[in-house]
Structures are given as C-alpha cells and as structure tokens.
Coordinates of C-alpha atoms and ligand atoms in Angstrom, one line a residue:
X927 CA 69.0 96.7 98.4
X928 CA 71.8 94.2 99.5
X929 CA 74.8 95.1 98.4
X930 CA 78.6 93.3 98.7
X931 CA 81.9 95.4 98.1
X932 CA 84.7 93.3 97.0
X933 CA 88.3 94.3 98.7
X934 CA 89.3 95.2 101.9
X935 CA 91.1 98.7 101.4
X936 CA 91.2 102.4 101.9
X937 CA 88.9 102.5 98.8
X938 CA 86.9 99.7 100.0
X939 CA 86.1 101.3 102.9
X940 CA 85.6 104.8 101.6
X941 CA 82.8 103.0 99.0
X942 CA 81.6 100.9 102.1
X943 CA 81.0 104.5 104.5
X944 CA 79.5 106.2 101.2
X945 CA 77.3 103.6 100.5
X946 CA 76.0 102.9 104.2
X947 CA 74.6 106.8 103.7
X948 CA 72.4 105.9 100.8
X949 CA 68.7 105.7 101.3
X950 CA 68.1 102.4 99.5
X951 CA 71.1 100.3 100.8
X952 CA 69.7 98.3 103.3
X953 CA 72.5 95.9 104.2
X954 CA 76.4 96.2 103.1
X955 CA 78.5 93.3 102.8
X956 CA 81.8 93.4 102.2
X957 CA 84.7 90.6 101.2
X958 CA 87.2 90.5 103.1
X959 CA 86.8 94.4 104.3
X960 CA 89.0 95.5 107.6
X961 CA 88.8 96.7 110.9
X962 CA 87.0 100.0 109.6
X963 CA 84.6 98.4 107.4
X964 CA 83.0 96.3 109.6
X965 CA 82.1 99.5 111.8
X966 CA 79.7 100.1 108.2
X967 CA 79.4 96.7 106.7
X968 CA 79.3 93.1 107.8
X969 CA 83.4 92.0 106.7
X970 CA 83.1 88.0 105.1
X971 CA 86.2 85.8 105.0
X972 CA 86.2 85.5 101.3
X973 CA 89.4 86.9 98.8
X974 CA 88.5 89.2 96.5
X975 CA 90.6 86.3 93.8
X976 CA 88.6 83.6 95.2
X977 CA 85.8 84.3 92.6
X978 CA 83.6 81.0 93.0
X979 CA 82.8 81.6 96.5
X980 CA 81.9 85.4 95.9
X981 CA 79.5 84.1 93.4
X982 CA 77.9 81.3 95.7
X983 CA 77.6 84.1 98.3
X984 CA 76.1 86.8 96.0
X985 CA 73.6 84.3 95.2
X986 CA 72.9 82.8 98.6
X987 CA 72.1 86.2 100.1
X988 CA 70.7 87.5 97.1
X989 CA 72.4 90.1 96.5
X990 CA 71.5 93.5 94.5
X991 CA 74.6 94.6 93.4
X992 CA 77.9 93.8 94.0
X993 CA 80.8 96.2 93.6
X994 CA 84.3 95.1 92.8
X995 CA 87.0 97.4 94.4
X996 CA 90.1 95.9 93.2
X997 CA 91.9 95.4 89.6
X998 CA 92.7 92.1 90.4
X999 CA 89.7 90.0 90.4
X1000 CA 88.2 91.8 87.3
X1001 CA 91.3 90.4 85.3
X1002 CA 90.7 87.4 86.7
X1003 CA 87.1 87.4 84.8
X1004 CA 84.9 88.2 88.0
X1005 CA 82.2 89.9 86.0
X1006 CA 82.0 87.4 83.4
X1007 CA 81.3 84.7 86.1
X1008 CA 79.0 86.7 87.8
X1009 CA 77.2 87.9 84.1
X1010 CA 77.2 84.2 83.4
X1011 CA 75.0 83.3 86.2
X1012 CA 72.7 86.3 85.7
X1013 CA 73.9 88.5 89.1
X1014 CA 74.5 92.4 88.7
X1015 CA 78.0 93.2 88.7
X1016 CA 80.3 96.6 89.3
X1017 CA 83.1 96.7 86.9
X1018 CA 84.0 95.7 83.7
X1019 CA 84.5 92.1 81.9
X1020 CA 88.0 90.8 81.8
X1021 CA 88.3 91.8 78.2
X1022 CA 88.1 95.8 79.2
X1023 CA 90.1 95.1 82.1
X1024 CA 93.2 94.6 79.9
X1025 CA 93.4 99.0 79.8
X1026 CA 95.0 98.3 83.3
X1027 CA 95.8 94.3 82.9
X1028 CA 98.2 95.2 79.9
X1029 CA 100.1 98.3 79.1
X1030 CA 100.9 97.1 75.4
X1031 CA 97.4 96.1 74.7
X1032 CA 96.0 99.7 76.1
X1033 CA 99.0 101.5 74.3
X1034 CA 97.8 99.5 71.1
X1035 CA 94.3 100.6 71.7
X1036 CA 95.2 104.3 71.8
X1037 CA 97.3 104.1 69.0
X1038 CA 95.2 102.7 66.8
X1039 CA 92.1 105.4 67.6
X1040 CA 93.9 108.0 68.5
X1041 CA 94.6 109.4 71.5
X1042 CA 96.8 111.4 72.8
X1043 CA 99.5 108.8 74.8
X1044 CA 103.7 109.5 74.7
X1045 CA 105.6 107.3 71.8
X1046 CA 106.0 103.5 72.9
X1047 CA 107.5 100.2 71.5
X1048 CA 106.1 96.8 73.0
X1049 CA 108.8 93.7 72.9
X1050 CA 108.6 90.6 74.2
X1051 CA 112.5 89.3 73.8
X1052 CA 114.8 91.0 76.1
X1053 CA 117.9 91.0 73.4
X1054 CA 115.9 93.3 70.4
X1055 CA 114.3 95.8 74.0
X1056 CA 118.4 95.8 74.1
X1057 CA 119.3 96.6 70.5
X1058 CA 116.7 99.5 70.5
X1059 CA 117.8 100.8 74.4
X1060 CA 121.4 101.1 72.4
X1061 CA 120.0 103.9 69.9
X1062 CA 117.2 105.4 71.7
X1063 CA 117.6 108.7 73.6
X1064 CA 117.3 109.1 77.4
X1065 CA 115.3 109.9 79.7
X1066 CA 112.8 106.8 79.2
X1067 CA 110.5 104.9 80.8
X1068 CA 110.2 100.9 80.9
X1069 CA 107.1 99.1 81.8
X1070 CA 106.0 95.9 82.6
X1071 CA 103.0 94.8 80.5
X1072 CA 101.1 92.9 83.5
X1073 CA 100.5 94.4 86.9
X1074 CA 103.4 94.3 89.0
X1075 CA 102.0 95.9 92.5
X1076 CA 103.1 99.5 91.4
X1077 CA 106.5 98.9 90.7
X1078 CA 106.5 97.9 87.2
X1079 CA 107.6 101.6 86.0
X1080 CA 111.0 102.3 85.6
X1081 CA 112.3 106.2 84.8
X1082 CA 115.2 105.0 83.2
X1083 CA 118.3 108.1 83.2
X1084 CA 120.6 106.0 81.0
X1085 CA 121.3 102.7 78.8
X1086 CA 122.2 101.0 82.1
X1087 CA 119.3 101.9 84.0
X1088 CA 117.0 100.7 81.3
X1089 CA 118.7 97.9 80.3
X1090 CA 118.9 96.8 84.2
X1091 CA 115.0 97.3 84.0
X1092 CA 114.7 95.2 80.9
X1093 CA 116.9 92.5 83.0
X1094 CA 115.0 92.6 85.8
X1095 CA 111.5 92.1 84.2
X1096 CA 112.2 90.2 81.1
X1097 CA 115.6 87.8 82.6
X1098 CA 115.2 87.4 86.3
X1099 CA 111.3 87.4 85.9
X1100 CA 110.9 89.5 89.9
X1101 CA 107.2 90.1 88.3
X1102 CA 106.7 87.1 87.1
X1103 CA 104.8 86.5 83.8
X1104 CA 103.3 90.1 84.0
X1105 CA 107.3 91.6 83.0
X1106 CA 107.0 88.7 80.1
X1107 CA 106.5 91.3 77.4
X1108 CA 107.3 95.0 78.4
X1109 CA 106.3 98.3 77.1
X1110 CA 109.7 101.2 76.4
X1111 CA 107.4 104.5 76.2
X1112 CA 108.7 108.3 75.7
X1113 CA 109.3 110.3 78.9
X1114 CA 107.6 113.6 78.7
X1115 CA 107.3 116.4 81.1
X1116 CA 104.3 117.7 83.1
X1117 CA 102.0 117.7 86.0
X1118 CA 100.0 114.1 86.9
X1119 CA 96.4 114.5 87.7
X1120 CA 93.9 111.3 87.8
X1121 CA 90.4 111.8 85.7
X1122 CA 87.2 109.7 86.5
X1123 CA 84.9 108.0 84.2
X1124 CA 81.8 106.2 85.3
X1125 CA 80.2 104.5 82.3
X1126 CA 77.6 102.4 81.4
X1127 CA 79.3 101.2 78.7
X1128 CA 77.0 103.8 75.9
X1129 CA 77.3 106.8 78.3
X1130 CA 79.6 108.6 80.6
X1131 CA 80.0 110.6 83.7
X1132 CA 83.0 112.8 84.5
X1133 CA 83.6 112.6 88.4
X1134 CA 86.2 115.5 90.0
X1135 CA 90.0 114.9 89.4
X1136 CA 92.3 114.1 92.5
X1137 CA 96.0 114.3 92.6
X1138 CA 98.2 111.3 94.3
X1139 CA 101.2 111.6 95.7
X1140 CA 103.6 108.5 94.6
X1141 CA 107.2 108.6 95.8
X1142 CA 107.1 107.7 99.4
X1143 CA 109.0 110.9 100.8
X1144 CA 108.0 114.7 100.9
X1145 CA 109.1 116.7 98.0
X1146 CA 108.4 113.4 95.8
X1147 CA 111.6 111.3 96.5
X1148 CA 112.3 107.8 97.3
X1149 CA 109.9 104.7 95.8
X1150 CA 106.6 105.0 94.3
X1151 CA 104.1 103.6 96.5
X1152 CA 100.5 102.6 95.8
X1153 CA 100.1 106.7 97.0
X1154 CA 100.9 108.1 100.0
X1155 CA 98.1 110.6 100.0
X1156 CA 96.3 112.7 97.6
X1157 CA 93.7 115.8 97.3
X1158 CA 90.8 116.6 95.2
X1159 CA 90.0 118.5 93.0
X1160 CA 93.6 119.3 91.5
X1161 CA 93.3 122.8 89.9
X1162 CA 96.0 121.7 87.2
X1163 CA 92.9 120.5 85.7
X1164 CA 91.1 123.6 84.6
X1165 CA 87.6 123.5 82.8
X1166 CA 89.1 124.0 79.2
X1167 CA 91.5 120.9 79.4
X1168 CA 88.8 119.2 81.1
X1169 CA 86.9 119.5 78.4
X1170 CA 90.0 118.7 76.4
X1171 CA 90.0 115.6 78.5
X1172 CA 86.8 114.7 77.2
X1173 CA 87.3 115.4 73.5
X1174 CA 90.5 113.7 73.3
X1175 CA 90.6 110.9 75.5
X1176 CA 87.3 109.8 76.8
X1177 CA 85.0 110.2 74.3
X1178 CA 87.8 108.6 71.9
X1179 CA 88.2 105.9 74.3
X1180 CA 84.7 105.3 74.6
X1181 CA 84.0 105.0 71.3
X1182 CA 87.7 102.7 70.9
X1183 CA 85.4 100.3 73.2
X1184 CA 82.6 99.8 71.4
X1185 CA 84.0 99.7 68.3
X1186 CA 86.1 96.7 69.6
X1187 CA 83.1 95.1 71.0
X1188 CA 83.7 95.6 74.5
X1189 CA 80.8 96.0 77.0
X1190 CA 82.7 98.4 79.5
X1191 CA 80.5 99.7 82.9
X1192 CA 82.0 100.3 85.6
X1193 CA 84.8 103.5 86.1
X1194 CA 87.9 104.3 83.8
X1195 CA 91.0 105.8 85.8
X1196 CA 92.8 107.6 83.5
X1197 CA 96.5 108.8 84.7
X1198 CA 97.3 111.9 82.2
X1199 CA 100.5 113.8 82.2
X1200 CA 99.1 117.8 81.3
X1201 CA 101.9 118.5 78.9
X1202 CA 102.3 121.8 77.2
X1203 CA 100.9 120.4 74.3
X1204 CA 97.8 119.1 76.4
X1205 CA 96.6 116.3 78.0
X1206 CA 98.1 112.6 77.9
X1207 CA 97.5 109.1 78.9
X1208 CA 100.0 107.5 80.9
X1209 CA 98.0 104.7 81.5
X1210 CA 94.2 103.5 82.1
X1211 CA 93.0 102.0 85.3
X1212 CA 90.1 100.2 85.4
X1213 CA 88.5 100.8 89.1
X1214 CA 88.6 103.8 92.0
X1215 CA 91.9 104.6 92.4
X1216 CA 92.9 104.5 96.0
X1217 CA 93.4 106.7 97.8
X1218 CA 91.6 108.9 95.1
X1219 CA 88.5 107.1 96.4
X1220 CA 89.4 108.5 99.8
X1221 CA 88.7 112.3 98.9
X1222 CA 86.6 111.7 95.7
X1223 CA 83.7 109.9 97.8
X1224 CA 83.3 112.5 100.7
X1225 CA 82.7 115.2 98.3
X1226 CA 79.7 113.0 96.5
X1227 CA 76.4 115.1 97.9
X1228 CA 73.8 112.6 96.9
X1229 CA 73.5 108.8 96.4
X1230 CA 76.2 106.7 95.3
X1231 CA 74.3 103.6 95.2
X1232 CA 72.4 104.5 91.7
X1233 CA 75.4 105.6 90.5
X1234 CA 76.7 102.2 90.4
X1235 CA 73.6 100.2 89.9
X1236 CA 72.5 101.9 87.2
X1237 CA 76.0 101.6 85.0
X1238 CA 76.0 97.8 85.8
X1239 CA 72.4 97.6 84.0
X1240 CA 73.7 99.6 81.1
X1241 CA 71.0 102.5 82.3
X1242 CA 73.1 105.4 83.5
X1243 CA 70.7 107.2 81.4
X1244 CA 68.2 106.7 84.2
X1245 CA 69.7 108.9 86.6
X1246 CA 69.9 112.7 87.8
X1247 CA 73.1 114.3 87.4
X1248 CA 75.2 113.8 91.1
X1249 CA 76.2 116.6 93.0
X1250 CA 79.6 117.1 94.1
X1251 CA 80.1 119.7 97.3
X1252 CA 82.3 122.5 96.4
X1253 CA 84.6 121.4 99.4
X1254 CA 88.1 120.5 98.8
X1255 CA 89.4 117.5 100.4
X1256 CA 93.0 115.4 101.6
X1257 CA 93.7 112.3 102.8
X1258 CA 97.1 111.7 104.0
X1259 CA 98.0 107.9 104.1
X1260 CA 99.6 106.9 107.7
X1261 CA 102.1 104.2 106.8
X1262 CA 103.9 101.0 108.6
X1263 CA 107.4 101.7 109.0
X1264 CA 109.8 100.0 105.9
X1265 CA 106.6 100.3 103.3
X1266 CA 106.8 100.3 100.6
X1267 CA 109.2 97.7 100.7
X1268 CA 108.8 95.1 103.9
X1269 CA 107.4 95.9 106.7
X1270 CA 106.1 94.3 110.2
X1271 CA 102.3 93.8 111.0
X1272 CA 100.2 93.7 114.2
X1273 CA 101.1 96.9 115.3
X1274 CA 98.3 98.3 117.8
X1275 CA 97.2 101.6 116.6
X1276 CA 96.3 104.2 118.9
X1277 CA 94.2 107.7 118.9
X1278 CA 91.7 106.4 116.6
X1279 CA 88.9 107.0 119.4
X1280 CA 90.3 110.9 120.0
X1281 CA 89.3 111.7 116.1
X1282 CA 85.8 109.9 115.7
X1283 CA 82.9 112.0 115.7
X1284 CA 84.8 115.1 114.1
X1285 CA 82.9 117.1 111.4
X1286 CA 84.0 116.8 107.5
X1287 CA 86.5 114.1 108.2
X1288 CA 87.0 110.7 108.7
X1289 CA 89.8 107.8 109.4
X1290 CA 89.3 105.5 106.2
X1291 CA 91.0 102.0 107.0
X1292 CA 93.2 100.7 104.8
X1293 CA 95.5 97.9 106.6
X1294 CA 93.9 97.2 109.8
X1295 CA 92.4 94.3 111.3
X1296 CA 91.0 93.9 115.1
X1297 CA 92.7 91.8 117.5
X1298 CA 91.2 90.9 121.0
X1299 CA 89.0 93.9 120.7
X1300 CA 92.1 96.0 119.5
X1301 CA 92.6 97.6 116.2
X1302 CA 95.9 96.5 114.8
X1303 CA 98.1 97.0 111.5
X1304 CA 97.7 94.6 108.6
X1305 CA 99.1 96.2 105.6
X1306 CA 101.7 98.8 104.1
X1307 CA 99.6 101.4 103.8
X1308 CA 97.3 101.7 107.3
X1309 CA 94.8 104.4 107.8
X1310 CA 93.8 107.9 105.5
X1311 CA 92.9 110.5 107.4
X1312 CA 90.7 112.5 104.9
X1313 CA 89.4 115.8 106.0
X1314 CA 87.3 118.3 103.7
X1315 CA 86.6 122.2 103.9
X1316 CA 85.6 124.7 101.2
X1317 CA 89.3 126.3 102.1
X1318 CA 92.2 123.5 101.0
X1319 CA 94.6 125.2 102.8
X1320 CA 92.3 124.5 105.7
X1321 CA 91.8 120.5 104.9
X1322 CA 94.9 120.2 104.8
X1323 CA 95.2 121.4 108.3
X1324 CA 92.8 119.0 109.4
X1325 CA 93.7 115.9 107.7
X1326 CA 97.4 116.5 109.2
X1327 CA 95.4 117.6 113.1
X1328 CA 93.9 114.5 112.5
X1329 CA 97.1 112.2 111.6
X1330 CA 98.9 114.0 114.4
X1331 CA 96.6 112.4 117.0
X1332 CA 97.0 108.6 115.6
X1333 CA 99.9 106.5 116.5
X1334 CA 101.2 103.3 116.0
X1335 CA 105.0 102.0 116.3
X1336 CA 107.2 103.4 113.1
X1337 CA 104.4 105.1 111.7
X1338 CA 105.0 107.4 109.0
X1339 CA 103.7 109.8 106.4
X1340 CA 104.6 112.8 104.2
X1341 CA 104.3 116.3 105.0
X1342 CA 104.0 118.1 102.3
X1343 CA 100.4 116.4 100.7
X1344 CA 98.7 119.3 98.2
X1345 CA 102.1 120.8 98.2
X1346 CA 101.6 121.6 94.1
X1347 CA 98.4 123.1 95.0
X1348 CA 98.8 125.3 97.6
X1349 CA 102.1 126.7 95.8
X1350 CA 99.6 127.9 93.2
X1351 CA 97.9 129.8 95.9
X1352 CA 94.8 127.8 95.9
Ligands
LIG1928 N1 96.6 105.8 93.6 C1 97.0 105.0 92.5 C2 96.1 103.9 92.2 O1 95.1 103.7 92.7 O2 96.5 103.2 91.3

C-alpha cells in the first residue's frame, strides 16, 4: 500500500515512524514532512492547505490512503475534494470538522444532545459580550470561535480581563475572522486529560488517554503553547470514568453525528476537564493531538495502517481489536528559545546522532529541516524526545537522559513533565 501523510510535525512524524513498521505499507509519502520524516518517508514540497496539488499527487502515484495530520486542511474541505474524486481519505469532511473549526457550533452540538460541557453564551457583537461580561461572575473563560493557533482561550480573573479579550478578538481582529463571533463559557475546576476516538463514522474505538502539558513553564505558568510535552496513559482517567467517558460523551456525540447527517471517520480529540461531578468537554478536536501522538503511537503493539484504512472505508468493523503495550510513555518537547511567541530559525541542532539506536525511545521531529547535510531548527516547537518503560517514573528518566544529550542555541523545555502523575505515586 502507498500511503501519503499530510503535515510536517511531531505528529506527522510519530504517524510516519508507526506506519513505516506496518507489514503492508510499502512506501510512505509525506507532504511537506521534516528533517525526521524523510529518515521514514519520502518528504514532497506540497502544503498541507494547498489541497489541489495533494489531490493531483494522490492520484498520480496512486495512492492507497492518505492520512491528514493537521486541522487545517480538513476545515478547508480536504476530504470532500479527495471523496469527490473517488481517493480514500483519513479524517473527516469539513462539515464534522467544525467540533474543532468552531467552538459555538460544537458547544451548540452538545447542548442540544446532551453532553456534559460547562455553561456558554455565543455572541457575535462585541457591545451585548460587554453588557453580559458586566453581570456575569468571574472566573470565566472567553473563546474565539475559529482557530486562532492556541491562543484563542482567555482565563479571564475579572471584567477587565474579559472585556480586554472581547476587545482583542472581536475589535482589533489579532485572529482575524476566526475571533468574529466568540464563545463566554463557565470556568470550572479539575484535572485535563485528552480521550481518543477512532471512528468509522457507525463505530468507535477508544485509544489510551495522554495528558499535555500547556503553559510553557514548569509548574504550569506562563503562555499556553501547542504543549510542551505530555505522557500517556494519565491515571486521572480511571476505568469507571472511562467508561463514563463513553456513556456520556462519545457514544452521545456519536450518535449527535449521525443524527445530523454527518459522515465522521477519522479520530475525535476530546479535551475533558474531570470535575467532581464527572467528566466534561472543553472542547473537540478533530485529528491526533500533538504531541499526544508522540506517546500514544509508541505504545500501539500491532498495525496502525488498518486502523486508519479501515475507518476511511466506513469498515472498522473489519478489524481485530489493537493492542496497546502496558508501557508508559513521555515526550518532552525541546523548544526554540522566545516560543511561544517569536522566535529565530536555522539553529543547528546537535546530539541527535548520540541518542539514535536507543531501546523504547525515539527523537520525533517536529520543527527541523536539513541544511547542507545538517539538521537545523524550523519551528517553535523542535524535537520530542519520547521514551517508554513499564515504570513512568523510569520514562520519565529517559525522555529527560535523552533531552539532556540534544542541544541547539536557546533551547528549552520544562522539567517537571508527568509532574501530576508521579505526585500520585504512579
Ligand atoms: N496538544 C494539544 C493539541 O494537539 O491540540
């Protein structure tokens, strides 16, 4: 089978290594891809946006499959072009990619069947998201409707704060038309912890949860990022709420899907807060989350490849159960200096050739590219060293053994990945 991975990420790459192990993939593609990648997969100048040409090249090479890593181009319809002209397809259509494409439209969705999500309002004129900012109580949290690169999300302390992130998204416009209409949701208290849904669009399979680590510095300060690092599987997440999970949320959402007549395969990211009243959705995402992808992948036993081929046919009733190792696993994400906000590129990276070859680990790429034989930087968020080990204490050890040996100029990362879940003794 001839496969092509769409993206050029951590997640791309983790997807790209996983599937280069599968008995029937027989060559790997991938558009754009990295410096990593192309040690797995051949990496073709193509944007994951630039749709037409991913189609002429799916066809030309005739492709198998093709697997979209990236949120982007499935708003931007990828699957209906590719469905249009008959080629198989990883993800969903651009109407089920509005659970990550649009915070009111998912909120509405879960309202309207449902499920368990904290209160919201939607508004789309910035003076009556002020009138109901003057009355409503605090702490709150204000979200842009369209994707806004992970900073759309505003924890807002006060009236000022909020009505600052009203300014910003609804007045000043800094994301554009996605902070055109914006979502003012409850704050409630909990734990995070990211669930994983392949479906076929009839069917489902839950894959382990992971836990990401947002804010940029140890002990959860500073900025959100896109995650700084993450583990897997989080034991917040016991087998009774799991099952809760299922009861309440995805079979519900499932079901929400059909009923609206939307043909969803590919993998529902759901980001639930466990409150003491139980689980709730934060939000949806409609693709791997990265670097979930990262520690979720490596602990896959047997063949991803069917996994995804058979939910793009609609036939994930065609396939054995997988098997995931009991292994824990961390990936700690080795930043450029300044991310997440600017940063300089092109920065050689060193060390990578002192870590290859090690057992239960690997250096996933995730802003690299190769200059004059050289791997260099080419993003925020660079390399994730992922390590796994039936102890977690001990991958832990390992993913940071591994980080220690990598350098590049201003690097940085946190410390303190898997903190929550080695305070619980696990
Ligand atoms: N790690 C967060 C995300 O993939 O959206």
């Amino acid at each position: 089978m001839r496969v092509l991975i769409v993206g050029g990420g951590g997640r791309e790459h983790a997807l790209a290594w996983k599937l280069s192990q599968s008995a029937e993939v027989e060559k790997i593609y991938c558009a754009p891809g990295n410096a990593g990648i192309a040690a797995v997969a051949e990496c073709v100048p193509i944007e994951g946006e630039d749709i037409e040409k991913l189609q002429e090249f799916a066809r030309e090479k005739e492709l198998h499959l093709t697997v979209v890593g990236p949120e982007a181009p499935l708003m931007e319809g990828i699957v209906d072009v590719f469905q249009e002209k008959g080629q198989l397809i990883f993800g969903p259509g651009k109407l089920g990619a509005r659970l990550e494409g649009s915070k009111a439209w998912a909120k509405e969705l879960m309202h309207r069947h449902g499920l368990p999500t904290p209160g919201f309002e939607v508004f789309e004129s910035p003076q009556e998201a002020y009138e109901y900012l003057r009355n409503a109580s605090y702490p709150l949290v204000v979200k842009a409707d369209g994707l806004a690169a992970g900073k759309g999300v505003t924890v807002a302390e006060d009236y000022f704060q909020a009505a600052g992130a009203v300014k910003a998204s609804m007045e000043e416009r800094i994301f554009g038309s996605a902070g055109n209409m914006i979502v003012i949701e409850e704050c409630i208290q909990g734990e995070e912890v990211s669930v994983f849904a392949l479906t076929d669009g009839s069917s489902y399979l839950l894959f382990p949860s992971a836990q990401d680590h947002k804010p940029v510095y140890d002990g959860d300060r500073g900025p959100n990022t896109g995650g700084m690092g993450c583990y897997s599987p989080a034991p917040i997440l016991t087998p009774p709420l799991q099952e809760q999970v299922c009861r309440a949320i995805l079979d519900p959402l499932l079901d929400a899907l059909r009923m609206e007549e939307i043909d969803y395969r590919g993998i529902i990211y759901g980001g639930l807060m466990v409150t003491e009243e139980g689980p709730q959705v934060l939000e949806f995402n409609v693709r791997f989350g990265d670097p979930e992808a990262q520690v979720l992948l490596p602990r896959l036993e047997t063949d991803l490849f069917p996994l995804l081929y058979e939910a793009a046919r609609g036939n994930l009733g065609a396939i054995s159960q997988p098997r995931w190792s009991g292994d824990a696993a961390v990936c700690v994400v080795l930043a450029s200096g300044g991310y997440p906000g600017s940063y300089e590129k092109g920065k050689e990276i060193h060390g990578l050739d002192q870590v290859s070859g090690e057992e239960k680990a690997v250096i996933f790429h995730a802003g690299t590219a190769l200059r004059n034989g050289k791997v260099i930087t080419s993003g925020g968020r660079v390399l994730g060293a992922t390590a796994w080990d039936p102890s977690l204490q001990k991958a832990v050890q390992k993913a940071y053994s591994l980080a220690e040996r990598i350098s590049f100029e201003d690097m940085h990362y946190r410390r303190d990945i898997a903190h929550r879940a080695l305070s619980r003794g696990v």
